XYZ file of C-alpha atoms in Angstrom:
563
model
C -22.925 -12.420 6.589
C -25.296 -12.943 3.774
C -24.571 -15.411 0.977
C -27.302 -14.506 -1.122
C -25.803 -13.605 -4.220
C -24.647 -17.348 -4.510
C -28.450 -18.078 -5.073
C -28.498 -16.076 -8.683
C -27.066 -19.482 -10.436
C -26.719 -17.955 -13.969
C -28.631 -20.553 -17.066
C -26.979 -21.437 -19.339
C -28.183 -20.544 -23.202
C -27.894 -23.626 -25.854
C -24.905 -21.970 -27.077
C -22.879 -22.068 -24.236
C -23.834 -25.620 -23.570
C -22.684 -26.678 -26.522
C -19.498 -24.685 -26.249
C -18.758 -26.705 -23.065
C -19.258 -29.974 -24.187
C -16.663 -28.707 -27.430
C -14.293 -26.875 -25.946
C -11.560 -25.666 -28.037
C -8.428 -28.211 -28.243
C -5.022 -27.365 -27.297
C -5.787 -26.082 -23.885
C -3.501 -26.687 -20.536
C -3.911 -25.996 -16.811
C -2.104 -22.210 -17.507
C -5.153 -21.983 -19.826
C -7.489 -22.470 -16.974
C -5.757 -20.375 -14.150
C -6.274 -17.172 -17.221
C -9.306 -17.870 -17.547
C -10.511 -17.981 -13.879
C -8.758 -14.784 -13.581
C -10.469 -13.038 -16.914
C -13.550 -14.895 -15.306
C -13.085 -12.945 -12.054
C -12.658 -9.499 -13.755
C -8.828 -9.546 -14.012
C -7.594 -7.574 -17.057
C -3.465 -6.801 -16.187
C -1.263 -9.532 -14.168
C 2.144 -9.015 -12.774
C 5.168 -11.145 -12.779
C 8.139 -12.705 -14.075
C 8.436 -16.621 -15.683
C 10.638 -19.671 -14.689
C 10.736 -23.142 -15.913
C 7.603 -24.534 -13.765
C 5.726 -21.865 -14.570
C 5.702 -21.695 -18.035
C 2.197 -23.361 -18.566
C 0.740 -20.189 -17.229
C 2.735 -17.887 -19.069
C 2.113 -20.008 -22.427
C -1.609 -19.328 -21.819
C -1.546 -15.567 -21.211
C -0.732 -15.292 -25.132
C -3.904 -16.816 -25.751
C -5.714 -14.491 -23.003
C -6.816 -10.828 -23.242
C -4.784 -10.458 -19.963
C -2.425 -7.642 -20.149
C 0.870 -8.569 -18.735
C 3.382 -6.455 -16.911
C 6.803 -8.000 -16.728
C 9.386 -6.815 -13.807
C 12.934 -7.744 -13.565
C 12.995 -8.975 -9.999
C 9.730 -10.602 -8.535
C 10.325 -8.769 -5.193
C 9.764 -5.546 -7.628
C 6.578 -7.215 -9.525
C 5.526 -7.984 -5.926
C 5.947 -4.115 -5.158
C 4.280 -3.274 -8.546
C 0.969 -5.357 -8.097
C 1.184 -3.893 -4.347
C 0.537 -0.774 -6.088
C -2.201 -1.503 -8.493
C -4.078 -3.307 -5.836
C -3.708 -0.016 -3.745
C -5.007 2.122 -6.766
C -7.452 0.443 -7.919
C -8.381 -1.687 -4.996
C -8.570 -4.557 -7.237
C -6.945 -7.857 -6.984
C -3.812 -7.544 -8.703
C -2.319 -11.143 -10.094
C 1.170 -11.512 -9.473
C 2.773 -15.162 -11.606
C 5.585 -16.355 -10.040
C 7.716 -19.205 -10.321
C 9.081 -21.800 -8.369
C 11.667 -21.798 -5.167
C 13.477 -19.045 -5.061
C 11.516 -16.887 -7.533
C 8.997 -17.482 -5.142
C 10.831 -16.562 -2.167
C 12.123 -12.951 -3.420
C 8.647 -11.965 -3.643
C 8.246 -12.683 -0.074
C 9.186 -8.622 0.871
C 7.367 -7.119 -1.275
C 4.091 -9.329 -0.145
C 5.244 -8.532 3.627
C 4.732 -4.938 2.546
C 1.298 -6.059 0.956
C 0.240 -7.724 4.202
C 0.885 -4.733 6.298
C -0.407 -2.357 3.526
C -3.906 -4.052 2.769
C -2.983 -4.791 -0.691
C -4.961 -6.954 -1.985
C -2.544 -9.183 -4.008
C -3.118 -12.464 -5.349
C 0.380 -14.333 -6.195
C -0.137 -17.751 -8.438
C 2.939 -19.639 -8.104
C 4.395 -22.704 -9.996
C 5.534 -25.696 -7.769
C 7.667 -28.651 -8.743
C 5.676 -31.838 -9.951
C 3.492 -33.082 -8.086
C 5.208 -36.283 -7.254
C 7.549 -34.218 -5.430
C 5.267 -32.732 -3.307
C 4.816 -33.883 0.478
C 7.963 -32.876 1.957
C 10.211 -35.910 0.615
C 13.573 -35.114 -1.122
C 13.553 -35.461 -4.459
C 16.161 -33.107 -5.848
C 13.879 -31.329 -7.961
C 15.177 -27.983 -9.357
C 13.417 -25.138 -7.249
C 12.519 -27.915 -4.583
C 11.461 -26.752 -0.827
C 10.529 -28.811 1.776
C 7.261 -26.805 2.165
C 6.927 -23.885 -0.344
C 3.852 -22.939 1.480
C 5.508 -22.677 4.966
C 7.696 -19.655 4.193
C 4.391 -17.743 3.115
C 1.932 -18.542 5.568
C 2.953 -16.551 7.714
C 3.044 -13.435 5.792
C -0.243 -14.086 3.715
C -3.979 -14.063 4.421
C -4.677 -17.481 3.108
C -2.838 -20.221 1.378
C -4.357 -22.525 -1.661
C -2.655 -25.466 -2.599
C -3.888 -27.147 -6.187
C -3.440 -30.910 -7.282
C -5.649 -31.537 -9.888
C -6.525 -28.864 -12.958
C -10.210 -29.200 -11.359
C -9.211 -27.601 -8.552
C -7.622 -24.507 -10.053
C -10.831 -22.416 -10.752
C -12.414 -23.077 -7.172
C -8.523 -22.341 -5.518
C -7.762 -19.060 -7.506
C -11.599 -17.804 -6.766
C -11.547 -18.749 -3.025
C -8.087 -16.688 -2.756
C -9.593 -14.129 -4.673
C -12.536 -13.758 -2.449
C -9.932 -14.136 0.613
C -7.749 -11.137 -0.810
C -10.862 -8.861 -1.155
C -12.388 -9.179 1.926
C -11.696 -6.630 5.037
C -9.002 -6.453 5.326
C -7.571 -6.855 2.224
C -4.721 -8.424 1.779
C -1.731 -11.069 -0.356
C -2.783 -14.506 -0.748
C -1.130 -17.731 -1.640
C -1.761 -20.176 -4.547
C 0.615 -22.703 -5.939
C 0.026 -25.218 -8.615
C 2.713 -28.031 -9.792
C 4.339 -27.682 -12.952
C 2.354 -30.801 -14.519
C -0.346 -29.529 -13.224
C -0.414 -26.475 -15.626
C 1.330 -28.253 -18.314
C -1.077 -31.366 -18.132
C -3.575 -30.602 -21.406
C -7.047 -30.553 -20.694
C -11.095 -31.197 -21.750
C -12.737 -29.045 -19.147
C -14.973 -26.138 -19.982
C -13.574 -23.004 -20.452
C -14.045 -21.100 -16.812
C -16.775 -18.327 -17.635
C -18.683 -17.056 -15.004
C -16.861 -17.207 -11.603
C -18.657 -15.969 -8.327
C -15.832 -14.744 -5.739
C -17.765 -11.973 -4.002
C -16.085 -11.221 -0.247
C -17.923 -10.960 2.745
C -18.892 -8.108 3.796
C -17.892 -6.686 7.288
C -20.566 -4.819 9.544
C -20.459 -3.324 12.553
C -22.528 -4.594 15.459
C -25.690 -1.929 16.296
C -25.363 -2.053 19.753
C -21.399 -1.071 19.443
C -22.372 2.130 17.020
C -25.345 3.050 19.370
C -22.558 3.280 22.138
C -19.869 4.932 20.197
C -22.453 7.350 18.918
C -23.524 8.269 22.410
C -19.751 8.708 23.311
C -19.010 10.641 20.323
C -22.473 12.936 20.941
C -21.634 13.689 24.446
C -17.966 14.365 24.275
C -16.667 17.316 25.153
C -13.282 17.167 23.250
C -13.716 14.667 20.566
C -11.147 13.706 18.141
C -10.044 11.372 15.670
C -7.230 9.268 14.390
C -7.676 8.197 10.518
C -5.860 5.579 9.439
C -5.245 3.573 5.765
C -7.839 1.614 6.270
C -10.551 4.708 5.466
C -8.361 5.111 2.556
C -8.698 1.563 1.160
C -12.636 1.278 1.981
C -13.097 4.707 0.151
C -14.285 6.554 3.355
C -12.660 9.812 3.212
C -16.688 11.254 2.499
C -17.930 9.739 5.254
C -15.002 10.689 7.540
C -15.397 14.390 6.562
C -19.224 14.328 7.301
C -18.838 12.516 10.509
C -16.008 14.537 11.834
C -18.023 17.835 10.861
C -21.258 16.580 12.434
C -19.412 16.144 15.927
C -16.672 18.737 15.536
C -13.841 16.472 15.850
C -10.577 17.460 14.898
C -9.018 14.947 12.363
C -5.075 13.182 12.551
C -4.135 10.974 9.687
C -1.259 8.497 10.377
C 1.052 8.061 7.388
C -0.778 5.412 5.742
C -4.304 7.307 5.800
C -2.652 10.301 3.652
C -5.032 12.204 2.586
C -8.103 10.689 3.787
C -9.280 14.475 4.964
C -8.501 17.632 3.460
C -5.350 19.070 4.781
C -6.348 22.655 5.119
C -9.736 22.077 6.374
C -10.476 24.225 9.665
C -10.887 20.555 11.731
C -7.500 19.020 9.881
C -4.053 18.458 12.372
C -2.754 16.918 9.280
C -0.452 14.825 9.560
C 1.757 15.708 12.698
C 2.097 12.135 14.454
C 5.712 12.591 15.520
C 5.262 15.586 17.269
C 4.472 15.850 21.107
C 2.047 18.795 20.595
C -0.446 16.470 18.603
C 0.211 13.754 21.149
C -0.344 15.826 23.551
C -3.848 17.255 21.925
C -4.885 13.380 20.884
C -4.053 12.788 25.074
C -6.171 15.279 26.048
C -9.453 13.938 24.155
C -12.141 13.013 26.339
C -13.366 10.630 23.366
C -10.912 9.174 20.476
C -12.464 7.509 17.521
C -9.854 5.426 15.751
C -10.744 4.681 12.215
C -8.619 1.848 10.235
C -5.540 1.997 12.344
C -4.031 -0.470 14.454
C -2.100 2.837 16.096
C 1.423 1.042 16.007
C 4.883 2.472 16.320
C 4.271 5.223 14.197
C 0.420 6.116 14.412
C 1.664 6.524 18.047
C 4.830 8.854 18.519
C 6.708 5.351 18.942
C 4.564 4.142 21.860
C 4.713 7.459 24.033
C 0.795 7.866 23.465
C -1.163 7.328 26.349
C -5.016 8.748 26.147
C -6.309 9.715 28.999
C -10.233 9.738 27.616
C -12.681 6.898 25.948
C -11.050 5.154 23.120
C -13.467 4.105 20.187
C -11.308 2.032 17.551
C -13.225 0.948 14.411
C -10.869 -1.745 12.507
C -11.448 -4.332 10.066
C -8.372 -6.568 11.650
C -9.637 -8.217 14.732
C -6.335 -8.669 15.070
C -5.742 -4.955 15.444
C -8.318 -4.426 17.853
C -7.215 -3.211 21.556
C -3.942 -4.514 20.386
C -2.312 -1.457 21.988
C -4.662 0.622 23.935
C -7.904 -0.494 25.260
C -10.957 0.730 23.506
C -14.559 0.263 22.637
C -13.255 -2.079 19.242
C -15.611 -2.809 16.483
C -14.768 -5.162 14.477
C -15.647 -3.739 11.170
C -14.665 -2.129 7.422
C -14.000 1.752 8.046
C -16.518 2.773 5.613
C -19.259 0.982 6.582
C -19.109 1.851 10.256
C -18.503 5.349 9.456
C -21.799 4.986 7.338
C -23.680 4.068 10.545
C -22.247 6.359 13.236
C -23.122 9.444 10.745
C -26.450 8.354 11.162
C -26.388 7.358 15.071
C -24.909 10.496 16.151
C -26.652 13.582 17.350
C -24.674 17.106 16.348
C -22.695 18.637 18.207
C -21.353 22.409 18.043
C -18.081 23.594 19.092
C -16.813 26.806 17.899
C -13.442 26.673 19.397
C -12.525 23.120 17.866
C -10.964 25.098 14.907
C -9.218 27.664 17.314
C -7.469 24.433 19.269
C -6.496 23.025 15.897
C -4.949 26.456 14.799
C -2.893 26.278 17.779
C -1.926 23.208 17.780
C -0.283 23.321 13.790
C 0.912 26.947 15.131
C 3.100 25.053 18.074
C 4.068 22.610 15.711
C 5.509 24.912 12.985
C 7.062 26.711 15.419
C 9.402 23.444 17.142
C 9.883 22.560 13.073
C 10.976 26.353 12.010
C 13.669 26.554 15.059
C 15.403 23.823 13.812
C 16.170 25.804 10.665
C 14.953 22.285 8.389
C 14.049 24.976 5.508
C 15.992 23.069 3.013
C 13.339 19.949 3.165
C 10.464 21.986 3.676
C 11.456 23.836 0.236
C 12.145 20.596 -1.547
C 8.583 19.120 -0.489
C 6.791 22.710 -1.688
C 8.267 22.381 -4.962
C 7.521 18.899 -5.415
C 4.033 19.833 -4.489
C 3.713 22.565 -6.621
C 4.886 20.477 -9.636
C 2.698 17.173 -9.037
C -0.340 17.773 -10.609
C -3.346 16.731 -7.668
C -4.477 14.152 -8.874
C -1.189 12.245 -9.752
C -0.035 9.410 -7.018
C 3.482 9.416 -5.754
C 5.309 6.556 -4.164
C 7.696 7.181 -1.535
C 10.260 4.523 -0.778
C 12.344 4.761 2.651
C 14.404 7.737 2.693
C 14.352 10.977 4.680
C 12.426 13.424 2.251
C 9.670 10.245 2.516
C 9.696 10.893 6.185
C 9.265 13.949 5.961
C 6.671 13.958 3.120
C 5.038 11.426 5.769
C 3.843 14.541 8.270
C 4.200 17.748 6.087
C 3.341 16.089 2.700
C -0.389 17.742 2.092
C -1.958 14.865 0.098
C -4.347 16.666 -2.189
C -6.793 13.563 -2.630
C -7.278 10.198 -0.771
C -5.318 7.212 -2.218
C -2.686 9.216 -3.981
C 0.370 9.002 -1.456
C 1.645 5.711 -0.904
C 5.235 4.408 1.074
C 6.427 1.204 2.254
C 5.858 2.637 5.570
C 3.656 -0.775 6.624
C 6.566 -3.314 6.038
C 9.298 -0.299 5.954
C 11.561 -2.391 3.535
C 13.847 -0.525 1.095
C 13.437 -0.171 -3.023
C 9.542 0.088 -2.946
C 8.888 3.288 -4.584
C 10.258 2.898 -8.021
C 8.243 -0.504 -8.803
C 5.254 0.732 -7.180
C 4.918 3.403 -9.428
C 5.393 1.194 -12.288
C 2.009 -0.769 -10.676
C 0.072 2.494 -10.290
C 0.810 3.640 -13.986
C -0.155 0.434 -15.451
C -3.598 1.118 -13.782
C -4.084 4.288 -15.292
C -1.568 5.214 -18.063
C -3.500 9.099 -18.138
C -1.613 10.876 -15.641
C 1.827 11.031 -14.407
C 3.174 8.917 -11.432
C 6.345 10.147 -9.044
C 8.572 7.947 -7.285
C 10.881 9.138 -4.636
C 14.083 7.413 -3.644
C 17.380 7.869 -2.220
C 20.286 6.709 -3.814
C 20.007 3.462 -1.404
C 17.053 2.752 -1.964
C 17.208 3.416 -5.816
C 19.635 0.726 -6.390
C 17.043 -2.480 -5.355
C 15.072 -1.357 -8.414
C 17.827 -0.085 -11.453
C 17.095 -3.103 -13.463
C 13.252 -1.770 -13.696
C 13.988 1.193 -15.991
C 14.069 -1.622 -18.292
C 10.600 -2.141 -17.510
C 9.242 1.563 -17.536
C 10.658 1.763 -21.248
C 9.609 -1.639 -22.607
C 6.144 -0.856 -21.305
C 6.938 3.308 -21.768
C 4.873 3.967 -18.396
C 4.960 7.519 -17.321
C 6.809 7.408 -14.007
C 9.166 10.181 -13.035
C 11.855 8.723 -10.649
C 12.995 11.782 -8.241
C 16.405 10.380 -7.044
C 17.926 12.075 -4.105
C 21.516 11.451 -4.053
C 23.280 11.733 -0.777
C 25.768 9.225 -1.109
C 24.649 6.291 1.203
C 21.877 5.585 3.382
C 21.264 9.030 5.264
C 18.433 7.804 7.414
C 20.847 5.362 9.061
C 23.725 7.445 8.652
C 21.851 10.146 11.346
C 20.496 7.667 13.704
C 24.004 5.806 13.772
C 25.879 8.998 14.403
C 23.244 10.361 17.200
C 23.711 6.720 18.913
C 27.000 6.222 18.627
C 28.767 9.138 17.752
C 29.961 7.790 14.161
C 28.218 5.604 11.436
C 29.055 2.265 9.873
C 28.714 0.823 6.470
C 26.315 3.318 5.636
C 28.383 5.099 2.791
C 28.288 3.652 -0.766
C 29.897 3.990 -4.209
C 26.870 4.926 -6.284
C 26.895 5.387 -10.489
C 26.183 8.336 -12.474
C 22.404 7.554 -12.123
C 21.874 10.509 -15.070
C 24.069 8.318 -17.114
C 22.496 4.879 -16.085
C 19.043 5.955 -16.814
C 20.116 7.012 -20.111
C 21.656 3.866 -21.037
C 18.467 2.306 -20.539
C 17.031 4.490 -23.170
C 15.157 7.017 -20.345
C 15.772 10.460 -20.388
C 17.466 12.077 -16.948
C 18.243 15.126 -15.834
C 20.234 16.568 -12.650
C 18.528 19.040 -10.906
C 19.308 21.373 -7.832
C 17.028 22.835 -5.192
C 16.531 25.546 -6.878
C 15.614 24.038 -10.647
C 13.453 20.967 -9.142
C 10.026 22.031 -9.529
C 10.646 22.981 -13.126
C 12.414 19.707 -14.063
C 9.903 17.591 -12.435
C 6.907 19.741 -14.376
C 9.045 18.724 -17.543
C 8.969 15.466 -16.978
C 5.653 14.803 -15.909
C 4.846 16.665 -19.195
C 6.430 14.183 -21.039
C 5.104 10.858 -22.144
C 6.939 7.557 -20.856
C 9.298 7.236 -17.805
C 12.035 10.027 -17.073
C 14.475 10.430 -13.990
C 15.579 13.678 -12.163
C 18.538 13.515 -9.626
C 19.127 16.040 -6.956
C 22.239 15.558 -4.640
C 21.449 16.951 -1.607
C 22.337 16.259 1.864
C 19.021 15.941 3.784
C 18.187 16.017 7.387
C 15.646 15.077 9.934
C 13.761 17.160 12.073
C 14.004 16.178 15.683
C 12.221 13.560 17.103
C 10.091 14.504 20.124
C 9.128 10.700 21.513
C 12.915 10.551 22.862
C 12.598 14.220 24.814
C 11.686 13.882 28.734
């Protein structure tokens, strides 16, 4: 890994000299965690206030931070998810102390499994307190930092103000480098309260490693790749995240390889080119194709539960698996694993491999999605199908949707044709409820110029209510598609299939038309047949809007139970 960027050591001009032996008065430790963050590059945080975290919050008025405040920190956990998805920038998330702390823990679960690179800054109680005794302090844990260290990347405890710029930049680095991912810092409440005489933070190095694939490990899965017979490939969210969907394309054209995507690598290769499966994980006739490779290159997926038909895949050829979470490598199938970012390696196979032409790879694939639509067609699932065309139709490319966990999200999961890498996005890593909503709250803060959709059901929908307040206060232009079938339909089906009848899976829900109005956003109910012109509507609108369609939704058949 090289280091030599930290050999540029900036001078400093007789100006700025002087301004850090005078730096302006009234200054706290809040002031210097905002300014190691505008010092990183930071320009929009996340969160939600408490009492030992007002230092921080005190000092983002005298910032040029932007500030995005949720209702629920779980939600501003989801929301700077998001933006760190979109942008793949870090994306601050202020929290405060105990159990503000704690309901963000979900939402940076999700983060951890996503490769969202999220950096929460949380308040502790003073620092006396700290060190496990029992004080009684309001908020007080034994060990704040226990319940996240699991869950994070890294975890950055401060003491002193000194310490804040060097903590927040070393979790900074930490969340940026492959994989990304949430990181930890918490700071006592004197701490950020405490005024202070340093130097205003300026410039701030955090630059991450970078990952790189061993030569002699490309030179072999070139020769693999270059020799096959039947190559193909799995793409996961990792080429997503490291921007590799070019490379991916080139690679998979050099050597003819037919190209998978698992549900997080949506749209990392066109969906209707003549090498594309799509999306089909959950179908035995792509499991069976994938089995039948001679050679399998794996790019940025750890091919878990649902990257493999729910453990039923079993290759029979070479797997190559390119990952930047050792973690993840050979963690379910052996493989050649390099241990390296998707982009990067992809870089160097491109150039290591020799072409390769195969006429008929496009004639397999045609069969393939052939056999596929015909098991989804005979089980008469038009209804969803429709429902996912119109959608389609009405999103403009471009425009990301969040899906949270409901059925038209599982479905938009294989048959969802994601027009452009990094635009589809689900809690499918963590798979906890009320995700899409918040998310798309994150995503439009990024980029205000184009039109978010969330998808929910009515389950899911209620986690996230109280941020319609948030969409107006901050008038962000997400469309919220509710679908309402009156309880949670997912569990409802796979209840009823195992046991003949389902339990406290029906709920009471509101008027959600009504509810959204109340909150000053406009709604509309829709029907099958009027959804693709209510959602263009509303995406030609500016600021949030909400269209409900109640509809009764199915699942196609699952094929990993079968045999």
């Amino acid at each position: 890994m090289s280091h030599d960027h930290h050999d540029e050591r900036p001078e400093l001009t007789p100006e700025q000299i002087a301004a850090a032996l005078n730096p302006p008065p009234g200054r706290n430790g809040g002031d210097l965690v905002v300014e190691t963050l505008q010092g990183l590059g930071a320009t929009t945080v996340f969160g939600l206030p408490g009492q030992h975290a007002l230092g921080m919050f005190d000092a983002l008025r005298r910032s040029s931070l932007g500030y995005i405040g949720l209702r629920v920190e779980n939600n501003a956990g989801f929301a700077a998810d998001a933006y760190g998805r979109i942008t793949g920038e870090v994306a601050p998330l202020l929290l405060s102390t105990g159990p503000g702390a704690l309901t963000s823990l979900a939402a940076l679960q999700e983060a951890a499994s996503a490769s969202a690179p999220v950096l929460a800054i949380s308040s502790q109680i003073p620092s006396a307190g700290l060190g496990g005794g029992r004080h009684g302090y309001l908020h007080e844990l034994r060990d704040q930092k226990a319940s996240f260290r699991d869950i994070v990347k890294s975890v950055h405890t401060v003491r002193t103000a000194s310490q804040i710029p060097s903590a927040i930049a070393a979790a900074w680095e930490s969340a940026l480098t492959a994989p990304h991912g949430p990181v930890w810092v918490e700071i006592p409440q004197d701490v950020l309260l405490a005024g202070t005489t340093l130097p205003v933070v300026t410039a701030m190095d955090a630059t991450p490693g970078e990952l790189h694939a061993r030569p002699e490990l490309i030179a072999v899965a070139a020769h693999l790749l270059s020799n096959a017979e039947r190559p193909a490939i799995i793409a996961g969210g990792g080429v997503v995240r490291s921007d590799a969907s070019g490379k991916l394309r080139a690679l998979a054209e050099k050597v003819a390889a037919p190209v998978v995507t698992t549900f997080g690598g949506k749209g990392a290769f066109p969906w209707e080119h003549p090498l594309s499966l799509q999306s089909w994980l959950e179908d035995r006739h792509t499991t069976d194709f994938l089995e039948d490779a001679d050679v399998l290159l794996v790019v940025g997926s750890g091919l878990g539960e649902l990257s493999s038909n729910y453990y039923t895949f079993a290759p029979r050829g070479r797997v190559v698996q390119i990952e930047a979470d050792a973690g993840k490598l050979e963690s379910n199938h052996p493989a050649l694993g390099i241990h390296a970012d998707a982009r990067d390696a992809l870089a160097d196979l491109l150039e290591a491999v020799t072409p390769r032409e195969d006429p008929a790879a496009a004639e397999r694939v045609r069969e393939v999605l052939g056999r596929v639509r015909e098991r989804i067609d005979a089980q008469g699932r038009t209804l969803e199908q429709h429902l996912l065309g119109e959608i389609r139709s009405a999103l403009p490319d471009t425009s990301p949707s969040f899906w949270d966990m409901t059925i038209l999200a599982y479905w938009a999961w294989s048959a969802f044709d994601a027009r452009h890498p990094n635009t589809m996005h689900s809690a499918q890593g963590a798979g906890g409820l009320g995700y899409g909503f918040p998310a798309a709250i994150g995503a439009a803060a990024a980029d205000r110029t184009k039109p978010v959709l969330a998808v929910s059901g009515d389950g899911g929908a209620m986690y996230s209510i109280a941020e319609l307040a948030t969409a107006r206060q901050y008038d962000l232009p997400v469309t919220w598609l509710i679908v309402d079938d009156g309880g949670y339909g997912i569990l409802r089906e796979y209840m009823t299939d195992a046991f003949g009848e389902s339990t406290g899976t029906e709920l009471s829900r509101p008027d959600f038309v009504a509810l959204a109005e109340s909150f000053g956003v406009p709604a509309v109910r829709t029907s099958p047949e009027t959804l693709a012109g209510d959602l263009a509507k509303s995406f030609a609108q500016p600021g949030p809007s909400v269209v409900v369609l109640p509809a009764l939704l199915r699942m196609f058949e699952p094929t990993h139970l079968q045999g």
